[in-house]
Amino acid sequence: MKLYYFPPSPNSRKAHIVAVYLELPLELKFVDIQKGEQYTPEFLQLNPTGRTPVLQDGNWVIWESAAIMQYLASQVPNSLWPDNVKIRTEITRWQSWELVHWGPACQSLQYEKFVKQILQEGDPDPQIVERATKAFHKEATVLNNHLAKHKFLVNNTLTLADFAVACDLTYAVPAGVPLETYSNIRNWYALIEQLPAWQKTASQA
Ligand SMILES: N[C@@H](CCC(=O)N[C@@H](CS)C(=O)NCC(=O)O)C(=O)O
């Protein structure tokens, strides 16, 4: 299997970390989205949306990180994606929430307050920061309350849901994402940070 990815991207990390955690053989293909490689005709054949990550298994290609995570985790029996329809539905629920609500809020804040400066794309836009901060607090409250009663998001064990949600905090510290009042999130995130798979998928960029 080949994973087309951009290592600094939280969406790419979501796919990569599953393969690393499960020790799946994977050929990594670096796509430099800062150079526009996601818009080459060859890449657009793989993913017409022009985004990473993309997984290729033989002639079969899949894009969208949540789908890739589930496919990778279906290769071997494991507790990240257990063979139980209710647990899988709960995991998919958190992955859906992550893609639509949590991810955009976190990524917008981290882009404005950190990535933008790294890429020399100017100062944070105060209006976007204000909007993203408000959205972040709304979703963080939901996550923090859930984690008050659960060590992990689903099934009291590490699953794809934790990886999906945690990857969006990749730049939380340098971006100053306001996690101070969310002790349950911080404790849970500290558990994820200790995983060798987390450390192995940290971008050097
Ligand atoms: N919903 C998609 C989002 C993928 C996405 O936005 N990837 C970004 C990197 S984080 C990308 O490749 N952007 C390139 C571009 O939009 O030009 C997923 O979860 O896979």
PDB file of C-alpha atoms and ligand atoms in Angstrom:
ATOM      1  CA  MET A   1       0.000   0.000   0.000  1.00  0.00           C
ATOM      2  CA  LYS A   2       1.136   3.546  -0.710  1.00  0.00           C
ATOM      3  CA  LEU A   3       0.242   6.551   1.421  1.00  0.00           C
ATOM      4  CA  TYR A   4       0.499   9.902  -0.333  1.00  0.00           C
ATOM      5  CA  TYR A   5       0.943  12.361   2.465  1.00  0.00           C
ATOM      6  CA  PHE A   6       2.270  15.678   3.672  1.00  0.00           C
ATOM      7  CA  PRO A   7       3.902  14.948   7.053  1.00  0.00           C
ATOM      8  CA  PRO A   8       3.169  18.298   8.813  1.00  0.00           C
ATOM      9  CA  SER A   9      -0.553  17.954   8.055  1.00  0.00           C
ATOM     10  CA  PRO A  10      -2.814  16.674  10.853  1.00  0.00           C
ATOM     11  CA  ASN A  11      -5.014  14.963   8.247  1.00  0.00           C
ATOM     12  CA  SER A  12      -2.037  13.034   6.884  1.00  0.00           C
ATOM     13  CA  ARG A  13      -0.935  12.179  10.403  1.00  0.00           C
ATOM     14  CA  LYS A  14      -4.329  10.593  11.118  1.00  0.00           C
ATOM     15  CA  ALA A  15      -3.684   8.009   8.403  1.00  0.00           C
ATOM     16  CA  HIS A  16       0.038   7.594   9.024  1.00  0.00           C
ATOM     17  CA  ILE A  17      -0.327   6.997  12.763  1.00  0.00           C
ATOM     18  CA  VAL A  18      -2.753   4.107  12.243  1.00  0.00           C
ATOM     19  CA  ALA A  19      -0.284   2.342   9.943  1.00  0.00           C
ATOM     20  CA  VAL A  20       2.608   2.973  12.337  1.00  0.00           C
ATOM     21  CA  TYR A  21       0.635   1.877  15.415  1.00  0.00           C
ATOM     22  CA  LEU A  22      -0.456  -1.353  13.710  1.00  0.00           C
ATOM     23  CA  GLU A  23       2.958  -1.851  12.071  1.00  0.00           C
ATOM     24  CA  LEU A  24       1.397  -2.146   8.623  1.00  0.00           C
ATOM     25  CA  PRO A  25       3.814  -2.149   5.688  1.00  0.00           C
ATOM     26  CA  LEU A  26       3.312   1.128   3.872  1.00  0.00           C
ATOM     27  CA  GLU A  27       5.223   2.939   1.167  1.00  0.00           C
ATOM     28  CA  LEU A  28       5.244   6.652   1.995  1.00  0.00           C
ATOM     29  CA  LYS A  29       4.983   9.097  -0.907  1.00  0.00           C
ATOM     30  CA  PHE A  30       5.692  12.694   0.058  1.00  0.00           C
ATOM     31  CA  VAL A  31       3.396  15.230  -1.627  1.00  0.00           C
ATOM     32  CA  ASP A  32       4.663  18.767  -1.130  1.00  0.00           C
ATOM     33  CA  ILE A  33       1.432  20.756  -0.888  1.00  0.00           C
ATOM     34  CA  GLN A  34       3.449  23.929  -0.333  1.00  0.00           C
ATOM     35  CA  LYS A  35       4.801  23.482  -3.858  1.00  0.00           C
ATOM     36  CA  GLY A  36       1.362  22.641  -5.291  1.00  0.00           C
ATOM     37  CA  GLU A  37       2.152  18.974  -5.982  1.00  0.00           C
ATOM     38  CA  GLN A  38      -1.450  18.096  -5.026  1.00  0.00           C
ATOM     39  CA  TYR A  39      -2.596  19.777  -8.253  1.00  0.00           C
ATOM     40  CA  THR A  40      -0.422  17.870 -10.734  1.00  0.00           C
ATOM     41  CA  PRO A  41      -2.452  15.878 -13.279  1.00  0.00           C
ATOM     42  CA  GLU A  42      -0.998  12.641 -11.831  1.00  0.00           C
ATOM     43  CA  PHE A  43      -2.107  13.483  -8.314  1.00  0.00           C
ATOM     44  CA  LEU A  44      -5.534  14.737  -9.402  1.00  0.00           C
ATOM     45  CA  GLN A  45      -6.049  11.321 -11.024  1.00  0.00           C
ATOM     46  CA  LEU A  46      -5.711   9.863  -7.527  1.00  0.00           C
ATOM     47  CA  ASN A  47      -7.704  12.525  -5.712  1.00  0.00           C
ATOM     48  CA  PRO A  48      -9.757  14.966  -7.776  1.00  0.00           C
ATOM     49  CA  THR A  49     -10.132  17.199  -4.692  1.00  0.00           C
ATOM     50  CA  GLY A  50      -6.377  17.917  -4.734  1.00  0.00           C
ATOM     51  CA  ARG A  51      -5.786  17.047  -1.086  1.00  0.00           C
ATOM     52  CA  THR A  52      -3.716  14.713   1.041  1.00  0.00           C
ATOM     53  CA  PRO A  53      -3.827  12.016   2.375  1.00  0.00           C
ATOM     54  CA  VAL A  54      -4.531   9.429  -0.322  1.00  0.00           C
ATOM     55  CA  LEU A  55      -4.126   5.671   0.037  1.00  0.00           C
ATOM     56  CA  GLN A  56      -3.435   3.365  -2.887  1.00  0.00           C
ATOM     57  CA  ASP A  57      -3.787  -0.382  -2.520  1.00  0.00           C
ATOM     58  CA  GLY A  58      -2.984  -1.949  -5.885  1.00  0.00           C
ATOM     59  CA  ASN A  59      -5.296  -0.317  -8.404  1.00  0.00           C
ATOM     60  CA  TRP A  60      -7.704   0.784  -5.708  1.00  0.00           C
ATOM     61  CA  VAL A  61      -7.481   4.357  -4.413  1.00  0.00           C
ATOM     62  CA  ILE A  62      -9.208   6.046  -1.494  1.00  0.00           C
ATOM     63  CA  TRP A  63      -9.095   9.631  -0.226  1.00  0.00           C
ATOM     64  CA  GLU A  64     -10.481  11.296   2.928  1.00  0.00           C
ATOM     65  CA  SER A  65      -8.576  10.620   6.146  1.00  0.00           C
ATOM     66  CA  ALA A  66     -11.420   8.982   8.106  1.00  0.00           C
ATOM     67  CA  ALA A  67     -12.052   6.441   5.349  1.00  0.00           C
ATOM     68  CA  ILE A  68      -8.323   5.733   5.058  1.00  0.00           C
ATOM     69  CA  MET A  69      -8.018   5.217   8.819  1.00  0.00           C
ATOM     70  CA  GLN A  70     -10.858   2.702   8.798  1.00  0.00           C
ATOM     71  CA  TYR A  71      -9.463   0.830   5.791  1.00  0.00           C
ATOM     72  CA  LEU A  72      -5.974   0.621   7.291  1.00  0.00           C
ATOM     73  CA  ALA A  73      -7.352  -0.535  10.642  1.00  0.00           C
ATOM     74  CA  SER A  74      -9.387  -3.229   8.874  1.00  0.00           C
ATOM     75  CA  GLN A  75      -6.236  -4.980   7.651  1.00  0.00           C
ATOM     76  CA  VAL A  76      -5.557  -6.819  10.924  1.00  0.00           C
ATOM     77  CA  PRO A  77      -7.628  -7.548  14.049  1.00  0.00           C
ATOM     78  CA  ASN A  78      -7.042  -4.796  16.609  1.00  0.00           C
ATOM     79  CA  SER A  79      -8.689  -2.711  19.300  1.00  0.00           C
ATOM     80  CA  LEU A  80      -8.381   0.577  17.375  1.00  0.00           C
ATOM     81  CA  TRP A  81     -11.281  -0.591  15.179  1.00  0.00           C
ATOM     82  CA  PRO A  82     -12.869  -3.583  16.881  1.00  0.00           C
ATOM     83  CA  ASP A  83     -15.229  -5.899  15.045  1.00  0.00           C
ATOM     84  CA  ASN A  84     -18.364  -4.604  16.768  1.00  0.00           C
ATOM     85  CA  VAL A  85     -20.909  -2.523  14.917  1.00  0.00           C
ATOM     86  CA  LYS A  86     -21.926  -0.343  17.870  1.00  0.00           C
ATOM     87  CA  ILE A  87     -18.336   0.452  18.778  1.00  0.00           C
ATOM     88  CA  ARG A  88     -17.535   1.169  15.112  1.00  0.00           C
ATOM     89  CA  THR A  89     -20.529   3.471  14.888  1.00  0.00           C
ATOM     90  CA  GLU A  90     -19.404   5.372  17.984  1.00  0.00           C
ATOM     91  CA  ILE A  91     -15.912   5.715  16.509  1.00  0.00           C
ATOM     92  CA  THR A  92     -17.407   6.954  13.235  1.00  0.00           C
ATOM     93  CA  ARG A  93     -19.518   9.432  15.204  1.00  0.00           C
ATOM     94  CA  TRP A  94     -16.370  10.976  16.751  1.00  0.00           C
ATOM     95  CA  GLN A  95     -14.576  10.921  13.388  1.00  0.00           C
ATOM     96  CA  SER A  96     -17.537  12.742  11.832  1.00  0.00           C
ATOM     97  CA  TRP A  97     -17.582  15.313  14.632  1.00  0.00           C
ATOM     98  CA  GLU A  98     -13.853  15.752  14.217  1.00  0.00           C
ATOM     99  CA  LEU A  99     -14.087  16.374  10.479  1.00  0.00           C
ATOM    100  CA  VAL A 100     -16.978  18.812  10.643  1.00  0.00           C
ATOM    101  CA  HIS A 101     -16.610  20.642  13.966  1.00  0.00           C
ATOM    102  CA  TRP A 102     -13.467  19.994  16.003  1.00  0.00           C
ATOM    103  CA  GLY A 103     -10.924  19.810  13.172  1.00  0.00           C
ATOM    104  CA  PRO A 104     -11.920  23.046  11.439  1.00  0.00           C
ATOM    105  CA  ALA A 105     -11.931  24.982  14.739  1.00  0.00           C
ATOM    106  CA  CYS A 106      -8.522  23.632  15.822  1.00  0.00           C
ATOM    107  CA  GLN A 107      -6.939  23.924  12.403  1.00  0.00           C
ATOM    108  CA  SER A 108      -8.158  27.454  11.871  1.00  0.00           C
ATOM    109  CA  LEU A 109      -6.743  28.584  15.237  1.00  0.00           C
ATOM    110  CA  GLN A 110      -3.433  26.806  14.684  1.00  0.00           C
ATOM    111  CA  TYR A 111      -3.110  28.164  11.172  1.00  0.00           C
ATOM    112  CA  GLU A 112      -3.769  31.757  12.232  1.00  0.00           C
ATOM    113  CA  LYS A 113      -1.624  31.676  15.371  1.00  0.00           C
ATOM    114  CA  PHE A 114       1.253  29.445  14.281  1.00  0.00           C
ATOM    115  CA  VAL A 115       1.376  28.022  10.751  1.00  0.00           C
ATOM    116  CA  LYS A 116       0.822  31.392   9.084  1.00  0.00           C
ATOM    117  CA  GLN A 117       3.936  32.793  10.713  1.00  0.00           C
ATOM    118  CA  ILE A 118       6.021  29.742   9.793  1.00  0.00           C
ATOM    119  CA  LEU A 119       4.932  30.114   6.182  1.00  0.00           C
ATOM    120  CA  GLN A 120       5.463  33.878   6.327  1.00  0.00           C
ATOM    121  CA  GLU A 121       1.883  34.498   5.297  1.00  0.00           C
ATOM    122  CA  GLY A 122       1.315  37.448   7.585  1.00  0.00           C
ATOM    123  CA  ASP A 123      -0.172  38.188  10.976  1.00  0.00           C
ATOM    124  CA  PRO A 124      -3.160  36.380  12.481  1.00  0.00           C
ATOM    125  CA  ASP A 125      -6.498  37.792  11.334  1.00  0.00           C
ATOM    126  CA  PRO A 126      -8.207  38.889  14.598  1.00  0.00           C
ATOM    127  CA  GLN A 127     -11.700  38.208  13.253  1.00  0.00           C
ATOM    128  CA  ILE A 128     -10.851  34.668  12.190  1.00  0.00           C
ATOM    129  CA  VAL A 129      -9.068  34.054  15.509  1.00  0.00           C
ATOM    130  CA  GLU A 130     -12.112  35.286  17.437  1.00  0.00           C
ATOM    131  CA  ARG A 131     -14.493  33.114  15.430  1.00  0.00           C
ATOM    132  CA  ALA A 132     -12.264  30.043  15.664  1.00  0.00           C
ATOM    133  CA  THR A 133     -11.685  30.569  19.409  1.00  0.00           C
ATOM    134  CA  LYS A 134     -15.428  30.674  20.021  1.00  0.00           C
ATOM    135  CA  ALA A 135     -15.944  27.512  17.951  1.00  0.00           C
ATOM    136  CA  PHE A 136     -13.023  25.853  19.728  1.00  0.00           C
ATOM    137  CA  HIS A 137     -14.483  26.515  23.196  1.00  0.00           C
ATOM    138  CA  LYS A 138     -17.888  25.178  22.151  1.00  0.00           C
ATOM    139  CA  GLU A 139     -16.426  21.884  20.906  1.00  0.00           C
ATOM    140  CA  ALA A 140     -13.732  21.614  23.606  1.00  0.00           C
ATOM    141  CA  THR A 141     -16.453  21.753  26.257  1.00  0.00           C
ATOM    142  CA  VAL A 142     -18.168  18.752  24.669  1.00  0.00           C
ATOM    143  CA  LEU A 143     -14.902  16.817  24.487  1.00  0.00           C
ATOM    144  CA  ASN A 144     -13.802  17.776  27.994  1.00  0.00           C
ATOM    145  CA  ASN A 145     -17.140  16.738  29.502  1.00  0.00           C
ATOM    146  CA  HIS A 146     -17.002  13.387  27.731  1.00  0.00           C
ATOM    147  CA  LEU A 147     -13.460  12.774  28.929  1.00  0.00           C
ATOM    148  CA  ALA A 148     -14.503  13.535  32.517  1.00  0.00           C
ATOM    149  CA  LYS A 149     -16.191  10.125  32.518  1.00  0.00           C
ATOM    150  CA  HIS A 150     -14.066   8.207  30.002  1.00  0.00           C
ATOM    151  CA  LYS A 151     -10.328   7.576  29.786  1.00  0.00           C
ATOM    152  CA  PHE A 152     -10.575   7.363  25.976  1.00  0.00           C
ATOM    153  CA  LEU A 153     -13.310   8.453  23.602  1.00  0.00           C
ATOM    154  CA  VAL A 154     -14.862   5.062  22.898  1.00  0.00           C
ATOM    155  CA  ASN A 155     -14.897   1.668  24.601  1.00  0.00           C
ATOM    156  CA  ASN A 156     -12.506   2.783  27.368  1.00  0.00           C
ATOM    157  CA  THR A 157      -9.567   1.972  25.161  1.00  0.00           C
ATOM    158  CA  LEU A 158      -7.522   3.682  22.477  1.00  0.00           C
ATOM    159  CA  THR A 159      -9.367   3.697  19.146  1.00  0.00           C
ATOM    160  CA  LEU A 160      -9.318   5.490  15.810  1.00  0.00           C
ATOM    161  CA  ALA A 161     -11.492   8.138  17.447  1.00  0.00           C
ATOM    162  CA  ASP A 162      -8.663   9.207  19.771  1.00  0.00           C
ATOM    163  CA  PHE A 163      -6.168   9.410  16.928  1.00  0.00           C
ATOM    164  CA  ALA A 164      -8.549  11.436  14.760  1.00  0.00           C
ATOM    165  CA  VAL A 165      -9.333  13.957  17.488  1.00  0.00           C
ATOM    166  CA  ALA A 166      -5.795  14.170  18.932  1.00  0.00           C
ATOM    167  CA  CYS A 167      -4.135  14.855  15.567  1.00  0.00           C
ATOM    168  CA  ASP A 168      -5.922  18.196  15.433  1.00  0.00           C
ATOM    169  CA  LEU A 169      -3.959  19.274  18.521  1.00  0.00           C
ATOM    170  CA  THR A 170      -0.598  18.655  16.849  1.00  0.00           C
ATOM    171  CA  TYR A 171       0.315  22.367  16.992  1.00  0.00           C
ATOM    172  CA  ALA A 172      -1.789  23.281  20.043  1.00  0.00           C
ATOM    173  CA  VAL A 173       1.204  24.239  22.192  1.00  0.00           C
ATOM    174  CA  PRO A 174       3.094  26.493  19.748  1.00  0.00           C
ATOM    175  CA  ALA A 175      -0.204  28.001  18.586  1.00  0.00           C
ATOM    176  CA  GLY A 176      -1.309  28.733  22.156  1.00  0.00           C
ATOM    177  CA  VAL A 177      -4.609  26.906  21.746  1.00  0.00           C
ATOM    178  CA  PRO A 178      -6.518  27.750  24.955  1.00  0.00           C
ATOM    179  CA  LEU A 179      -6.561  24.357  26.695  1.00  0.00           C
ATOM    180  CA  GLU A 180      -5.864  25.697  30.224  1.00  0.00           C
ATOM    181  CA  THR A 181      -9.383  25.135  31.532  1.00  0.00           C
ATOM    182  CA  TYR A 182      -9.800  21.720  29.900  1.00  0.00           C
ATOM    183  CA  SER A 183      -7.905  19.430  32.257  1.00  0.00           C
ATOM    184  CA  ASN A 184      -9.579  16.250  30.993  1.00  0.00           C
ATOM    185  CA  ILE A 185      -8.489  17.005  27.433  1.00  0.00           C
ATOM    186  CA  ARG A 186      -4.960  17.777  28.603  1.00  0.00           C
ATOM    187  CA  ASN A 187      -4.716  14.514  30.613  1.00  0.00           C
ATOM    188  CA  TRP A 188      -6.069  12.443  27.712  1.00  0.00           C
ATOM    189  CA  TYR A 189      -3.780  14.180  25.202  1.00  0.00           C
ATOM    190  CA  ALA A 190      -0.782  13.486  27.462  1.00  0.00           C
ATOM    191  CA  LEU A 191      -1.575   9.758  27.176  1.00  0.00           C
ATOM    192  CA  ILE A 192      -1.589   9.981  23.377  1.00  0.00           C
ATOM    193  CA  GLU A 193       1.659  11.959  23.326  1.00  0.00           C
ATOM    194  CA  GLN A 194       3.409   9.120  25.164  1.00  0.00           C
ATOM    195  CA  LEU A 195       2.662   6.608  22.415  1.00  0.00           C
ATOM    196  CA  PRO A 196       5.687   5.672  20.265  1.00  0.00           C
ATOM    197  CA  ALA A 197       3.418   5.906  17.195  1.00  0.00           C
ATOM    198  CA  TRP A 198       2.647   9.535  18.100  1.00  0.00           C
ATOM    199  CA  GLN A 199       6.323  10.364  18.403  1.00  0.00           C
ATOM    200  CA  LYS A 200       7.222   8.496  15.198  1.00  0.00           C
ATOM    201  CA  THR A 201       4.644  10.492  13.210  1.00  0.00           C
ATOM    202  CA  ALA A 202       5.683  13.905  14.501  1.00  0.00           C
ATOM    203  CA  SER A 203       6.734  16.002  11.538  1.00  0.00           C
ATOM    204  CA  GLN A 204      10.329  17.138  11.417  1.00  0.00           C
ATOM    205  CA  ALA A 205       9.318  19.988   9.097  1.00  0.00           C
TER     206      ALA A 205
HETATM  207  N1  LIG B   1     -11.337  16.155   4.642  1.00  0.00           N
HETATM  208  C1  LIG B   1     -10.025  15.868   4.121  1.00  0.00           C
HETATM  209  C2  LIG B   1      -9.176  17.100   4.297  1.00  0.00           C
HETATM  210  C3  LIG B   1      -7.824  16.920   3.644  1.00  0.00           C
HETATM  211  C4  LIG B   1      -7.049  18.237   3.609  1.00  0.00           C
HETATM  212  O1  LIG B   1      -7.609  19.324   3.768  1.00  0.00           O
HETATM  213  N2  LIG B   1      -5.734  18.103   3.407  1.00  0.00           N
HETATM  214  C5  LIG B   1      -4.903  19.273   3.318  1.00  0.00           C
HETATM  215  C6  LIG B   1      -3.700  19.136   4.230  1.00  0.00           C
HETATM  216  S1  LIG B   1      -4.208  19.229   5.932  1.00  0.00           S
HETATM  217  C7  LIG B   1      -4.414  19.429   1.903  1.00  0.00           C
HETATM  218  O2  LIG B   1      -3.919  18.496   1.313  1.00  0.00           O
HETATM  219  N3  LIG B   1      -4.535  20.635   1.361  1.00  0.00           N
HETATM  220  C8  LIG B   1      -4.055  20.969   0.061  1.00  0.00           C
HETATM  221  C9  LIG B   1      -4.906  22.017  -0.599  1.00  0.00           C
HETATM  222  O3  LIG B   1      -6.051  22.233  -0.128  1.00  0.00           O
HETATM  223  O4  LIG B   1      -4.434  22.595  -1.546  1.00  0.00           O
HETATM  224  C10 LIG B   1      -9.437  14.660   4.863  1.00  0.00           C
HETATM  225  O5  LIG B   1      -9.809  14.465   6.023  1.00  0.00           O
HETATM  226  O6  LIG B   1      -8.639  13.911   4.282  1.00  0.00           O
END
